[in-house]
PDB file of C-alpha atoms in Angstrom:
ATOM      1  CA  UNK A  16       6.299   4.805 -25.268  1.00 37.00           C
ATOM      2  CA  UNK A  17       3.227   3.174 -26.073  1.00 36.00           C
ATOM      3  CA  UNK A  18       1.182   1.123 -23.201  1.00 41.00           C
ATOM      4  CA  UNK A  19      -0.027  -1.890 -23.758  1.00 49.00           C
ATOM      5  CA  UNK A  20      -1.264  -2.497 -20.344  1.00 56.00           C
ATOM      6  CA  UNK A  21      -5.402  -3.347 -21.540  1.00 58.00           C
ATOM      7  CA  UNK A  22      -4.668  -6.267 -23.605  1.00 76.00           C
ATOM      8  CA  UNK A  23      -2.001  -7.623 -20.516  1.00 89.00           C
ATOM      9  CA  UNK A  24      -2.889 -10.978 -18.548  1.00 93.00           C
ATOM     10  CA  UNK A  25      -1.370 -10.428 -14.561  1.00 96.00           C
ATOM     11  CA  UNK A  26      -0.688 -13.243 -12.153  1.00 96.00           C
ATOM     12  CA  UNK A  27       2.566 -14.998 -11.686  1.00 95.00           C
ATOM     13  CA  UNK A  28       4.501 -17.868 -12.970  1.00 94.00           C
ATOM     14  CA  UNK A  29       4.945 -21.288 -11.002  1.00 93.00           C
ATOM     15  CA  UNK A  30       8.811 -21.898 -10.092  1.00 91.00           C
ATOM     16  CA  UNK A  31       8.484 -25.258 -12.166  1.00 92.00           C
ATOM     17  CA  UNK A  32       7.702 -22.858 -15.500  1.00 94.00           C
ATOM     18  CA  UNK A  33      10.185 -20.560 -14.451  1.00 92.00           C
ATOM     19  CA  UNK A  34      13.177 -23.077 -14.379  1.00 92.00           C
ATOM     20  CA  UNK A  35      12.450 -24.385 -17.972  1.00 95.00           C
ATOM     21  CA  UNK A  36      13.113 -20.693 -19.352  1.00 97.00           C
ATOM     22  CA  UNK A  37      16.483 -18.436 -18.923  1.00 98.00           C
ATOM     23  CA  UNK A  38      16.372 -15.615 -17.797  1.00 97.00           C
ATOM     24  CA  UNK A  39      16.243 -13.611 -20.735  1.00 98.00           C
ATOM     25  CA  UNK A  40      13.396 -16.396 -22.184  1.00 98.00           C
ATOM     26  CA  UNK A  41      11.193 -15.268 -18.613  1.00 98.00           C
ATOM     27  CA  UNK A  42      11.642 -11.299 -19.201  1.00 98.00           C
ATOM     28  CA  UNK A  43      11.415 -11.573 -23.058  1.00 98.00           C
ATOM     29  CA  UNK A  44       7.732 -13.609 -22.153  1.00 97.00           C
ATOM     30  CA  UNK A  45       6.756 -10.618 -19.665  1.00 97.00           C
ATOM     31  CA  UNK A  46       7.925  -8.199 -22.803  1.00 97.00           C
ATOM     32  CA  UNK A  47       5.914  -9.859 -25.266  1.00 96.00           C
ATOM     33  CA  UNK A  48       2.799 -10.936 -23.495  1.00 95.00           C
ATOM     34  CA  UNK A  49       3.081 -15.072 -23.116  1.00 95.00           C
ATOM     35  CA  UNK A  50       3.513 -14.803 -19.318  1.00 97.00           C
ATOM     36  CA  UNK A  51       1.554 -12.517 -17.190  1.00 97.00           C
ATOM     37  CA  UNK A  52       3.206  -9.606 -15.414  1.00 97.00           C
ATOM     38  CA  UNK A  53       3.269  -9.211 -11.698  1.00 94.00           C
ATOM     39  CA  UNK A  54       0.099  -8.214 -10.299  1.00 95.00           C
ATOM     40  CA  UNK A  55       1.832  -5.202  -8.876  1.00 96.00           C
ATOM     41  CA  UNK A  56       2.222  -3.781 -12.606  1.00 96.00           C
ATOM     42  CA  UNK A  57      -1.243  -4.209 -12.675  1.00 95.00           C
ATOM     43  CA  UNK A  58      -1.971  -1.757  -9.701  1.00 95.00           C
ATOM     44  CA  UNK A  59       0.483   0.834 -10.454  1.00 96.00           C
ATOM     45  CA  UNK A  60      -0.221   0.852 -14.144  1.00 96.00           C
ATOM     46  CA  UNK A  61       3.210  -0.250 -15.867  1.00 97.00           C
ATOM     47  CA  UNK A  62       4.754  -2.431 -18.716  1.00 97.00           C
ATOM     48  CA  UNK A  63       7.742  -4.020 -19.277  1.00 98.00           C
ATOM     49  CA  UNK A  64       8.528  -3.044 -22.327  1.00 97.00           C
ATOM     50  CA  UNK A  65      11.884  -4.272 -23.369  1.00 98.00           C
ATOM     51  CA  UNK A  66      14.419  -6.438 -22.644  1.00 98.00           C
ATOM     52  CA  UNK A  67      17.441  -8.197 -24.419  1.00 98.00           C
ATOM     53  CA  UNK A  68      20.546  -9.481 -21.944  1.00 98.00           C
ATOM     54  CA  UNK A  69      21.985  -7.362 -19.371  1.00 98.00           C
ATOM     55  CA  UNK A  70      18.729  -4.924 -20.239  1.00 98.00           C
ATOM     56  CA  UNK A  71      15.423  -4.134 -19.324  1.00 98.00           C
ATOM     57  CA  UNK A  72      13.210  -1.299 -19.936  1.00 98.00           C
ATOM     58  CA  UNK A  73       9.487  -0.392 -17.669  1.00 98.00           C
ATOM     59  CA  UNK A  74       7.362   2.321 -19.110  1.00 98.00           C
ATOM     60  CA  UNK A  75       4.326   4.159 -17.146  1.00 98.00           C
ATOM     61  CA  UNK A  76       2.107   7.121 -17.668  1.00 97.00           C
ATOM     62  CA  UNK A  77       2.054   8.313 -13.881  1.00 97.00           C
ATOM     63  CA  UNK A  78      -1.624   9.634 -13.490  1.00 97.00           C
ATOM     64  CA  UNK A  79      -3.857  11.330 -10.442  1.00 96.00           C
ATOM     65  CA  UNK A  80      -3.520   7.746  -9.103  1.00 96.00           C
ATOM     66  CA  UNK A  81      -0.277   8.443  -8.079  1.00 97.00           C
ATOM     67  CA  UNK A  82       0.372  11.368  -6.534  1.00 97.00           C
ATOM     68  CA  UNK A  83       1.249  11.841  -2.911  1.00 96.00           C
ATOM     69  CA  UNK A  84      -0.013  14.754  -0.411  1.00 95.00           C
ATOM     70  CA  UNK A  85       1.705  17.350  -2.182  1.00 95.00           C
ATOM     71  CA  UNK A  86       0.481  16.711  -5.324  1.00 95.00           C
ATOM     72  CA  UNK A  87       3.266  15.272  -7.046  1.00 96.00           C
ATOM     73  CA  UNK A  88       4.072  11.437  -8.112  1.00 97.00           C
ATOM     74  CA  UNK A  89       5.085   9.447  -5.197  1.00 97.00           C
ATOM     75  CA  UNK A  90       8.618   8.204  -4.971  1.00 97.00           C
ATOM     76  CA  UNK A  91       6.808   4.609  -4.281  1.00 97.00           C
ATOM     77  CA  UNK A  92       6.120   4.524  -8.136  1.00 98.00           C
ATOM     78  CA  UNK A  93      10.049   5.233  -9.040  1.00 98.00           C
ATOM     79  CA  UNK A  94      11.807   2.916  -6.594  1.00 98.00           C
ATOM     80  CA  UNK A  95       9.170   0.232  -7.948  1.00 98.00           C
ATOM     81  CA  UNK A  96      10.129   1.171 -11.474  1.00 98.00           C
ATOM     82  CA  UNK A  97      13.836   1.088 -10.631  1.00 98.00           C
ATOM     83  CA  UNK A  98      13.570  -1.493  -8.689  1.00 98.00           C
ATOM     84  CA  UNK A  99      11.755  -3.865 -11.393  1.00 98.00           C
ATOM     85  CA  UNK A 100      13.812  -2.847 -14.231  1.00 98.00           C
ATOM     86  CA  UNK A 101      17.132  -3.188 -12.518  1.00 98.00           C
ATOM     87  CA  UNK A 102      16.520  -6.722 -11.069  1.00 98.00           C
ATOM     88  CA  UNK A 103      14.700  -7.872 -14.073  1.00 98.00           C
ATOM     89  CA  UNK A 104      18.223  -6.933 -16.274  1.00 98.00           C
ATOM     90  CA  UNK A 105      19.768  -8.972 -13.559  1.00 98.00           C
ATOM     91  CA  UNK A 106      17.293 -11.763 -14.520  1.00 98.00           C
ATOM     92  CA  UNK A 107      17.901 -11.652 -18.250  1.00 98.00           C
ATOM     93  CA  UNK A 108      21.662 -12.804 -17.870  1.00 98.00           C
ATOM     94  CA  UNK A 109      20.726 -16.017 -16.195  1.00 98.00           C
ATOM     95  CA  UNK A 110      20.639 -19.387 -17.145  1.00 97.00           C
ATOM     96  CA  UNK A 111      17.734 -22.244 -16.432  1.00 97.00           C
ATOM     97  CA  UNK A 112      17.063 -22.748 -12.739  1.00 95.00           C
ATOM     98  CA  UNK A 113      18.916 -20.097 -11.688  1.00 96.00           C
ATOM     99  CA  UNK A 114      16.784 -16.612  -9.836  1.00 95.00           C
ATOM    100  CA  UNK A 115      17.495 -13.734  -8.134  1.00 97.00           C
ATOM    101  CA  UNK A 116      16.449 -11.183  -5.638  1.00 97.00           C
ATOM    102  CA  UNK A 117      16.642  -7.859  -4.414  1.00 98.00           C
ATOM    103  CA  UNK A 118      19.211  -7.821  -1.313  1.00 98.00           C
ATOM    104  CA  UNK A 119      19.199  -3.689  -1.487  1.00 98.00           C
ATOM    105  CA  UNK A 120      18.620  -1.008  -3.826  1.00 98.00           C
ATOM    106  CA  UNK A 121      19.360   3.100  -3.548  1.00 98.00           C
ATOM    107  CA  UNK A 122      17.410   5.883  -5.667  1.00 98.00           C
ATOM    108  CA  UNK A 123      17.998   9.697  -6.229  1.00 98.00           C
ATOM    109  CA  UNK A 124      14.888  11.119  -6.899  1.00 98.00           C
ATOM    110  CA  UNK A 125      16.674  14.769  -8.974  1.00 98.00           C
ATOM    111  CA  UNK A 126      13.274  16.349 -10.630  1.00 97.00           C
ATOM    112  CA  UNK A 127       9.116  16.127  -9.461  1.00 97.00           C
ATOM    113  CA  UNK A 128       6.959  13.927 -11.523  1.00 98.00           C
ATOM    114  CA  UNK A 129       3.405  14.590 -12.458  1.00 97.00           C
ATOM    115  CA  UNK A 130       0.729  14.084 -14.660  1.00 97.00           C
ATOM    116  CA  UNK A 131       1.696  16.384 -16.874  1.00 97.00           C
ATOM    117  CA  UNK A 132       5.276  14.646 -16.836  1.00 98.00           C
ATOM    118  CA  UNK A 133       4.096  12.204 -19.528  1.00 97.00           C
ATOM    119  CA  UNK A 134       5.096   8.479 -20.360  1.00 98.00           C
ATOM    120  CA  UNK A 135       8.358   7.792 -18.475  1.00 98.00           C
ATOM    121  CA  UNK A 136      10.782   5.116 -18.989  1.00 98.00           C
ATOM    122  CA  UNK A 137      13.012   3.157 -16.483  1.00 98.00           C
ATOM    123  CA  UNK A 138      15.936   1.761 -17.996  1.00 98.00           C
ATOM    124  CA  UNK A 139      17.906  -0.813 -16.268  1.00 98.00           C
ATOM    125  CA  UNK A 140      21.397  -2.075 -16.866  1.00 98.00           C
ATOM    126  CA  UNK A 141      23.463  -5.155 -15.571  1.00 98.00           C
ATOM    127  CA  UNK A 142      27.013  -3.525 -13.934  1.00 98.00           C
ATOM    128  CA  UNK A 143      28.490  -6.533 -12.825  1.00 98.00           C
ATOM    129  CA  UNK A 144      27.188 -10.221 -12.400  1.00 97.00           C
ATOM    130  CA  UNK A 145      28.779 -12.755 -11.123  1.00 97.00           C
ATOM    131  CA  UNK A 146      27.534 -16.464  -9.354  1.00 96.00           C
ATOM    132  CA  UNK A 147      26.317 -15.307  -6.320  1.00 98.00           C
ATOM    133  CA  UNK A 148      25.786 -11.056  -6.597  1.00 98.00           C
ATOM    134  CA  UNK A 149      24.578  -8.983  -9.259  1.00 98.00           C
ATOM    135  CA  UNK A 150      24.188  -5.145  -9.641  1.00 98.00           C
ATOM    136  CA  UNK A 151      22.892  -3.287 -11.883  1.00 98.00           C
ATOM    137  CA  UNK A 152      21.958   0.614 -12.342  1.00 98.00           C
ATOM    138  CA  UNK A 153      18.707   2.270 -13.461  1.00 98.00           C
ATOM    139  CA  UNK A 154      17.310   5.727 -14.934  1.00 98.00           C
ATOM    140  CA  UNK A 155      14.303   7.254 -15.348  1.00 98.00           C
ATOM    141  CA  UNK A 156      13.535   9.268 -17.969  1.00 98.00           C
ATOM    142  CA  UNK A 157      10.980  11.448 -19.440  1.00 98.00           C
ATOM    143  CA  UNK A 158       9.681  11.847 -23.170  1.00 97.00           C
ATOM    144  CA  UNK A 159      12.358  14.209 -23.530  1.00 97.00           C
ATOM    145  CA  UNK A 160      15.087  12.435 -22.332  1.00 98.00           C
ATOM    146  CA  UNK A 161      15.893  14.498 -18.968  1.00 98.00           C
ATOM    147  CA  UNK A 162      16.676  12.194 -16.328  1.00 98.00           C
ATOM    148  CA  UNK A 163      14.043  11.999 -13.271  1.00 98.00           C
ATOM    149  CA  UNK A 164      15.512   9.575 -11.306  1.00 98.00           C
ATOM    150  CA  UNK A 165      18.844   6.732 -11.332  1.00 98.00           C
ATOM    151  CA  UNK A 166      19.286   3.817  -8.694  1.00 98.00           C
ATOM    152  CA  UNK A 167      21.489   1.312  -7.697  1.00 98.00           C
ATOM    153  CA  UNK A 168      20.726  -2.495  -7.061  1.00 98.00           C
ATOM    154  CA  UNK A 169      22.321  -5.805  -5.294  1.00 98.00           C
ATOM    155  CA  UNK A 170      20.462  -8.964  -6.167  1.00 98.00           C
ATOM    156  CA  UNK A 171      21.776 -12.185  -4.518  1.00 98.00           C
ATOM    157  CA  UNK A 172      21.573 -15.115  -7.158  1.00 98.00           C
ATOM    158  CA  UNK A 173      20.300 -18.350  -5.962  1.00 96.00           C
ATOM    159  CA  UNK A 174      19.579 -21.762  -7.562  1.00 91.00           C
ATOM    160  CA  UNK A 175      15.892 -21.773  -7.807  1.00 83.00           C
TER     161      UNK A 175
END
């Protein structure tokens, strides 16, 4: 889990670029660098990393810049990596002119994350999809492999 995050560009895309791609053509351009990522990335330090249909993978290396009160990472940086990598997996199975949205998403937060935690990786994948609803389910991992974290999503799709 390398980070590319230095050489990234951050912004966002106009709707009228968005509806000439699919949805797999929009997250493979945040994967490979030809469309900036969400400014948000830029703050909290993560990647998209991956992404074929019905798939998406965000990496991070959770730093000091993270941590809550008590020391360890704050659950704000999982449910945003859960909450990217599931809808953006939604994303990737849609055709032009079509988008989609977050209508609600759960997370279990099962072990701490710190510093010394190490590059995770949030790995979201498409449950069921159908014209108007989507879901999809997400884990976070560490190096390792143990799992830190797993969500739920519903994303309403929409004609854009």
């Amino acid at each position: 889990m390398t980070s590319r995050i230095a050489s990234r560009i951050y912004g966002t895309v106009s709707v009228d670029r968005q509806q000439e791609m699919s949805g797999l053509e929009f997250v493979q351009g945040l994967v490979d660098g030809t469309l900036p990522l969400n400014t948000i990335a830029q703050t909290l330090g993560y990647d998209v990393s991956e992404a074929v249909s019905g798939r998406v993978v965000v990496t991070a290396e959770p730093s000091g810049s993270h941590l809550n009160p008590a020391g360890t990472v704050h659950g704000g940086l999982t449910a945003t990596l859960l909450d990217s990598c599931m809808g953006l997996a939604i994303q990737s199975t849609l055709e032009k002119g079509i988008g989609q949205t977050t209508l609600e998403f759960k997370i279990s937060l099962v072990r701490p994350i710190t510093p010394d935690t190490g590059p995770i990786k949030a790995e979201g994948i498409v449950m069921s999809r159908g014209r108007r609803v989507g879901t999809a389910e997400g884990r976070v991992t560490d190096g390792s492999g143990r799992l830190l974290a797993h969500g739920t999503t519903t994303c309403l799709i929409f004609q854009s």
